Tab-separated table of C-alpha atoms in Angstrom:
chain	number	residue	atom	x	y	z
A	13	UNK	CA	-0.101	-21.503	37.585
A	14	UNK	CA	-0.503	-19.889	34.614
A	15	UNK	CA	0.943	-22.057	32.149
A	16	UNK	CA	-1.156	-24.564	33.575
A	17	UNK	CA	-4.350	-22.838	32.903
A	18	UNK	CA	-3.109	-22.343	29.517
A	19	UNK	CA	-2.018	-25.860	28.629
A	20	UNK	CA	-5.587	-26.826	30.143
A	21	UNK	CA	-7.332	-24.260	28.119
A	22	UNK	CA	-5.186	-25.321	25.024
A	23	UNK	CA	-6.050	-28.943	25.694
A	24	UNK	CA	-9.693	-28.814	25.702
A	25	UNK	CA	-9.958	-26.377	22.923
A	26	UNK	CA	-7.636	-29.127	20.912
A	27	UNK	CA	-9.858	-31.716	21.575
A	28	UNK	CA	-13.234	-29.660	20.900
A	29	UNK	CA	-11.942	-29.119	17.340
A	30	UNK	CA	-10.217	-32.359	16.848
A	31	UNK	CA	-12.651	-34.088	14.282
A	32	UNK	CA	-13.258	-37.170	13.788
A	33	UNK	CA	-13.757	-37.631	10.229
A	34	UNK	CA	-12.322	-35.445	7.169
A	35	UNK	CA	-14.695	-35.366	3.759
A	36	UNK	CA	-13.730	-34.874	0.608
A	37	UNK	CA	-16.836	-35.037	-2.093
A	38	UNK	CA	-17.919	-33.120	-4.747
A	39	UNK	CA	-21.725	-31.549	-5.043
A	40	UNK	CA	-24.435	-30.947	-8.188
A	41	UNK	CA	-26.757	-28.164	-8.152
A	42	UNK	CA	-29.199	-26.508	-9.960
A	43	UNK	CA	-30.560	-22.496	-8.998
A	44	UNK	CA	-33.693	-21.268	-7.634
A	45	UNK	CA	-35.442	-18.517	-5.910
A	46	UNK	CA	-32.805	-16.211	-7.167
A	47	UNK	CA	-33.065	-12.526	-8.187
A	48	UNK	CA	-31.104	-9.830	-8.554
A	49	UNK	CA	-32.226	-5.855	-7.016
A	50	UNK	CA	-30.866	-2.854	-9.163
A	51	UNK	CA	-31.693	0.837	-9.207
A	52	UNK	CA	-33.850	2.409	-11.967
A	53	UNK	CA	-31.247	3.507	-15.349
A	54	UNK	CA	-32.290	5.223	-18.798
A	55	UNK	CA	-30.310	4.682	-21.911
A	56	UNK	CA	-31.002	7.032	-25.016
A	57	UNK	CA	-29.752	5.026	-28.473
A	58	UNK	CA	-30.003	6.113	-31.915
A	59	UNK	CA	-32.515	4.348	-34.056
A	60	UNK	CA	-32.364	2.567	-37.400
A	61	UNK	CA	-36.513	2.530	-37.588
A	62	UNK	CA	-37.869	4.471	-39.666
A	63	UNK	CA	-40.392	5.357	-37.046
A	64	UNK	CA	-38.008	7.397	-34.489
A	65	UNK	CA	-34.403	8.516	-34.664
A	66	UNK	CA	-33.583	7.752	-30.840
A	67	UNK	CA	-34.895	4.648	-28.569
A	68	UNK	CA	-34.893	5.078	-24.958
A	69	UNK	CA	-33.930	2.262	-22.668
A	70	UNK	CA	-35.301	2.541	-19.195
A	71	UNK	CA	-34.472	-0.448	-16.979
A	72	UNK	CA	-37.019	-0.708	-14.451
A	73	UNK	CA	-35.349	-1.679	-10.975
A	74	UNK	CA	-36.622	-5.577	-11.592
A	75	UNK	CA	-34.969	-8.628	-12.368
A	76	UNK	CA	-34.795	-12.181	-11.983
A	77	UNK	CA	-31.485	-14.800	-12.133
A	78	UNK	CA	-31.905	-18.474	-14.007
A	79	UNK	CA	-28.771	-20.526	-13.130
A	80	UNK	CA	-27.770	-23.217	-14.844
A	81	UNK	CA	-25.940	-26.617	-13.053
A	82	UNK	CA	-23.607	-25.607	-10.173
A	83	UNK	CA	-20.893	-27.809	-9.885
A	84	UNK	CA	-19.253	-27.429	-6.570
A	85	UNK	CA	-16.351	-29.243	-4.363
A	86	UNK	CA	-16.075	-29.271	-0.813
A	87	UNK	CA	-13.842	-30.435	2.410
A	88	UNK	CA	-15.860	-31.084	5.267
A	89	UNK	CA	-14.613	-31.858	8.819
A	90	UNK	CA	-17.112	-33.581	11.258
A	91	UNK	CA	-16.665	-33.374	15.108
A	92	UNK	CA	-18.148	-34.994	18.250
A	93	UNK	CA	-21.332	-36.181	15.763
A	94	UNK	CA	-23.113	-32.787	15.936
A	95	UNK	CA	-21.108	-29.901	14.485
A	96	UNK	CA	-18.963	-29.507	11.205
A	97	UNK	CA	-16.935	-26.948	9.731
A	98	UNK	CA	-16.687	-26.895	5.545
A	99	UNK	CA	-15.364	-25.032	2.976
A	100	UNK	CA	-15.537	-25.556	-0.932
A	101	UNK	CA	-15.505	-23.836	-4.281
A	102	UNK	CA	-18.090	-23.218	-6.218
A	103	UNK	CA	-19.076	-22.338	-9.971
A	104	UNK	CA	-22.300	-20.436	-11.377
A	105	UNK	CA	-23.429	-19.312	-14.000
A	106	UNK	CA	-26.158	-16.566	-14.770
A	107	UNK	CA	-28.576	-15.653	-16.812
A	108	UNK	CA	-29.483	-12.141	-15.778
A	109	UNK	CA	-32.591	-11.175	-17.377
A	110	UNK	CA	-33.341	-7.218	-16.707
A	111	UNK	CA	-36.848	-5.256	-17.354
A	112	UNK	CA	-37.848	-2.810	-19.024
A	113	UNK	CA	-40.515	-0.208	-18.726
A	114	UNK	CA	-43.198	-1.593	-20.655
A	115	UNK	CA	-44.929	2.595	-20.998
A	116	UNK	CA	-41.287	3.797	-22.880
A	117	UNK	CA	-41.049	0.461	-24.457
A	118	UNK	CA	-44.178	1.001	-26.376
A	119	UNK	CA	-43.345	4.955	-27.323
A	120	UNK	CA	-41.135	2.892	-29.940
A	121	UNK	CA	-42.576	-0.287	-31.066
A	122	UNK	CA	-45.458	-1.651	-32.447
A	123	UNK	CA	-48.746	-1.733	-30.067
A	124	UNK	CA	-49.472	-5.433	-28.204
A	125	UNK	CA	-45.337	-6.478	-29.060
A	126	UNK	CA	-44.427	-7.980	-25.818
A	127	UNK	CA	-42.024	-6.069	-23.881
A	128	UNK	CA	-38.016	-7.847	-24.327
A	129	UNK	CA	-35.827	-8.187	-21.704
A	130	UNK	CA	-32.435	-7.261	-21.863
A	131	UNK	CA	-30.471	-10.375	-21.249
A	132	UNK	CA	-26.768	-10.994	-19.540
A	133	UNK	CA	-24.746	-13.815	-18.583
A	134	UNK	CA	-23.446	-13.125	-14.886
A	135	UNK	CA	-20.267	-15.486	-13.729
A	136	UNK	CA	-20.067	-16.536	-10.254
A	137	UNK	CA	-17.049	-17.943	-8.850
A	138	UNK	CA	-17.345	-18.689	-4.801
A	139	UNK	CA	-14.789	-19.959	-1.912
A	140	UNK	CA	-17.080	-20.280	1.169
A	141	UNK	CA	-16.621	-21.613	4.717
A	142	UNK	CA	-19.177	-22.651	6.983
A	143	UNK	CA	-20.046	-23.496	10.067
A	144	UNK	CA	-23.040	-26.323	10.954
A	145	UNK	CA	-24.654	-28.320	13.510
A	146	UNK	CA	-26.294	-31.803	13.078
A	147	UNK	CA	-29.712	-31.611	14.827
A	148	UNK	CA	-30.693	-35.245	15.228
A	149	UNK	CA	-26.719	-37.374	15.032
A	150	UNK	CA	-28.610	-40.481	16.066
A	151	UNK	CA	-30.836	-40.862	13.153
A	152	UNK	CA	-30.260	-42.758	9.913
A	153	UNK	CA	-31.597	-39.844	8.126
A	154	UNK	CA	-29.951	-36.378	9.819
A	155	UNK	CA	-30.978	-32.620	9.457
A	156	UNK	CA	-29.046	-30.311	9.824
A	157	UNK	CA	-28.001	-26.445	9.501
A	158	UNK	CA	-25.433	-24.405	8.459
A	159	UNK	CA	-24.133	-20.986	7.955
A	160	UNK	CA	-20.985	-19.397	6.984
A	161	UNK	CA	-19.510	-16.465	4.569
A	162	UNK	CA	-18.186	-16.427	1.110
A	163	UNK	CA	-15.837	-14.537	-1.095
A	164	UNK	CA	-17.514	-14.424	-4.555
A	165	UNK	CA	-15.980	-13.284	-7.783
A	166	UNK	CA	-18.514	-12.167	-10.061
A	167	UNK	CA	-18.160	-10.940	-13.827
A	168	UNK	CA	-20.360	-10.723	-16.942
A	169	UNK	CA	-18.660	-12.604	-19.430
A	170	UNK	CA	-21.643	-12.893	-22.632
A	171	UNK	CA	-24.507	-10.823	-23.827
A	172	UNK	CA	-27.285	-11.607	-25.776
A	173	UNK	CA	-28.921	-8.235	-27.760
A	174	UNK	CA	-32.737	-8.244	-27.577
A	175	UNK	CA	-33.037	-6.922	-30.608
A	176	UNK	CA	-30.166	-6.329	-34.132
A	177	UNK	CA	-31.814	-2.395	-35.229
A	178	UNK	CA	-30.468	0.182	-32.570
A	179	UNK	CA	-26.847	1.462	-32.321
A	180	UNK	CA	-25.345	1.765	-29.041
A	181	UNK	CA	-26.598	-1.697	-27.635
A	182	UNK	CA	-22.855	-2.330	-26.545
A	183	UNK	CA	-22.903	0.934	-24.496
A	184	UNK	CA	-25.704	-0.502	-21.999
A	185	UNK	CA	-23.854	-3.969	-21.651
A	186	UNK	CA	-20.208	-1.882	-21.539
A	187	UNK	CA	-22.509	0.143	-19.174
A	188	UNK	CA	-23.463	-2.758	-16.790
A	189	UNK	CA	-20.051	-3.897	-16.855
A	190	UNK	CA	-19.483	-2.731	-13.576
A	191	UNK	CA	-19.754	-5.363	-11.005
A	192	UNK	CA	-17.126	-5.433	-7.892
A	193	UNK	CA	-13.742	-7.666	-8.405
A	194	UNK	CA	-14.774	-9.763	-4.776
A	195	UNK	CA	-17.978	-9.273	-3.049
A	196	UNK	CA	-19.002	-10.787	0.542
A	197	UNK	CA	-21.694	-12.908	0.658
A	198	UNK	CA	-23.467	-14.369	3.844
A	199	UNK	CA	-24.897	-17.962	3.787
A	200	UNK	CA	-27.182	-20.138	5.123
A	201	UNK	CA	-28.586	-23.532	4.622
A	202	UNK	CA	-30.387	-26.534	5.728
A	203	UNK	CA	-30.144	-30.330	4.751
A	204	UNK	CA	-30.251	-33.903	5.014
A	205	UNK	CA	-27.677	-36.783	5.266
A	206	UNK	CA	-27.923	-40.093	4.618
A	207	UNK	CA	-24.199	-42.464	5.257
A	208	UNK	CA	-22.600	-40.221	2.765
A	209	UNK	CA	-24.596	-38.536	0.782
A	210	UNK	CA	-26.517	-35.125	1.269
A	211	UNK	CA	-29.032	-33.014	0.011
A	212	UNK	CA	-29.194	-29.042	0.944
A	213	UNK	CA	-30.437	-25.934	-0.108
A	214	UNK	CA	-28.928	-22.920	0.450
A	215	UNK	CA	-29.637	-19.409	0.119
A	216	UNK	CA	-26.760	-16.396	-0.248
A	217	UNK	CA	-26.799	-13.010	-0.256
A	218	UNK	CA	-24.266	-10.431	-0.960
A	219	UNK	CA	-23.239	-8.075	2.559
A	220	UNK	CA	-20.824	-5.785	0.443
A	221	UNK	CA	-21.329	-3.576	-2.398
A	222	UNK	CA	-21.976	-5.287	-5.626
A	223	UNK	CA	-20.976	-2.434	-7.808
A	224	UNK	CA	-17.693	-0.835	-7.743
A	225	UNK	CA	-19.168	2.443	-9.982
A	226	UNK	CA	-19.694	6.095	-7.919
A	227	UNK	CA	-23.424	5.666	-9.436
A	228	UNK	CA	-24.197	2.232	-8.602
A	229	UNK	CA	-27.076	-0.153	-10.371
A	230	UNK	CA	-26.598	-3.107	-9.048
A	231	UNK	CA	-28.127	-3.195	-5.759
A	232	UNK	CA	-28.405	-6.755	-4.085
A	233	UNK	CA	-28.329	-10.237	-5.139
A	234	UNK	CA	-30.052	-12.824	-3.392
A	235	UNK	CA	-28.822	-16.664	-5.348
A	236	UNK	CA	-30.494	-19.893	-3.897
A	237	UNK	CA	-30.286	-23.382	-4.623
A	238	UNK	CA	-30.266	-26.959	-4.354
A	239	UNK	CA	-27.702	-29.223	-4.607
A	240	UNK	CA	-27.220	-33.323	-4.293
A	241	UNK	CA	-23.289	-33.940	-2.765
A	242	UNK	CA	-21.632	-37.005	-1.879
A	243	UNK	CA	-18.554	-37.735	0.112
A	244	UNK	CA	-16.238	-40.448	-1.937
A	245	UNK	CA	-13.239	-40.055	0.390
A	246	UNK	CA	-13.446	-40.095	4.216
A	247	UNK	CA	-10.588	-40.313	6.828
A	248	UNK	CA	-11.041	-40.950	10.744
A	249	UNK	CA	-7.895	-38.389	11.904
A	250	UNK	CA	-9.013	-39.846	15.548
A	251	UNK	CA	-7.783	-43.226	14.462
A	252	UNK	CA	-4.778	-42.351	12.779
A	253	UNK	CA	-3.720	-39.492	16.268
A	254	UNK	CA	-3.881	-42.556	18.003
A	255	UNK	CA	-1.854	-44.916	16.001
């Protein structure tokens, strides 16, 4: 009696998760609505002006993310028309732009300068797998949501100096070197297909620790953005069970 129940339980879940068509496409996107949190830090630097011998640095707890495209590959499975499991890779890249305090900014330079931002490129490398639900299957044009984690490498790989006349600039970015080999990130999205294309935006945000240092400044990152995909190989696996 047992083994029956099994086999029957075995059975349905089987054909539950049995889907009926396997995608393979590759997606384009571009960032948006992304920012990155970090805790207040203050760097003292010796100065080549002849107006102070030491700058201080103080980053203010502010700072915004400007990605450039996101290339991105994905394997999709579709089942019973409504719900889909995917998972993919995806590449990012970051321009991390980080404030300063515009009152100890202007202890040093010249009255009515604008404050600069120091500026560092953040890498982003992503495996994800999601889970989704197609709200309307019927329809030529279908909605849809999804949701899922991700395991995200992320590493600063280039630094631009905001300005050439202070020593110690490669401290800070040595400094902010500090970002966690793999971080969890939680996902979510919405979208539209249409035959095999699709169009989503999602929005991610790291659930782990972004920095891996006993005094941590990076706090949270929250990266959105949309992307244009398109499935250019599709399989029916119900066809080919059957054959």
């Amino acid at each position: 009696m047992v083994k029956r129940i099994v086999l029957l339980l075995f059975l349905l879940i089987g054909n539950r998760v049995n889907a009926q068509f396997l995608h393979i496409g590759a997606k384009i996107g571009v960032g948006t609505n992304s920012s990155m949190e970090t805790n207040s830090k203050a760097y003292y630097l010796n100065s080549m002006s002849v107006y102070d011998s030491s700058v201080t640095v103080q980053l203010n707890g502010e700072s915004k993310l400007v990605a450039v495209l996101i290339p991105e590959f994905y394997l999709r499975y579709d089942a019973k028309n409504f719900w889909f499991i995917q998972t993919g890779f995806l590449s990012q890249n970051y321009d991390v732009f980080l404030k300063q305090d515009e009152s100890v900014y202007m202890k040093y330079w010249a009255e009515g300068s604008s404050v600069q931002d120091i500026r560092i490129s953040l890498g982003y490398n992503s495996v994800y797998l999601n889970g989704g639900i197609v709200l309307m299957p019927k329809r030529l044009i279908k909605p849809y949501v999804t949701g899922g984690l991700s395991l995200n490498v992320l590493y600063l790989y280039k630094s631009a100096p905001s300005w050439n006349n202070i020593d110690g600039y490669e401290s800070i970015v040595q400094d902010l070197d500090r970002l966690s080999p793999i971080t969890l990130f939680g996902r979510a999205g919405v979208g539209l297909r249409f035959y095999d294309f699709n169009l989503e935006y999602t929005l991610q945000q790291n659930l782990s620790q972004l920095d891996s240092s006993a005094d941590p400044f990076y706090k949270k990152m929250t990266a959105g953005y949309i992307s244009v995909g398109y499935s250019f190989l599709i399989f029916n696996t119900i066809k080919k069970a059957n054959k």
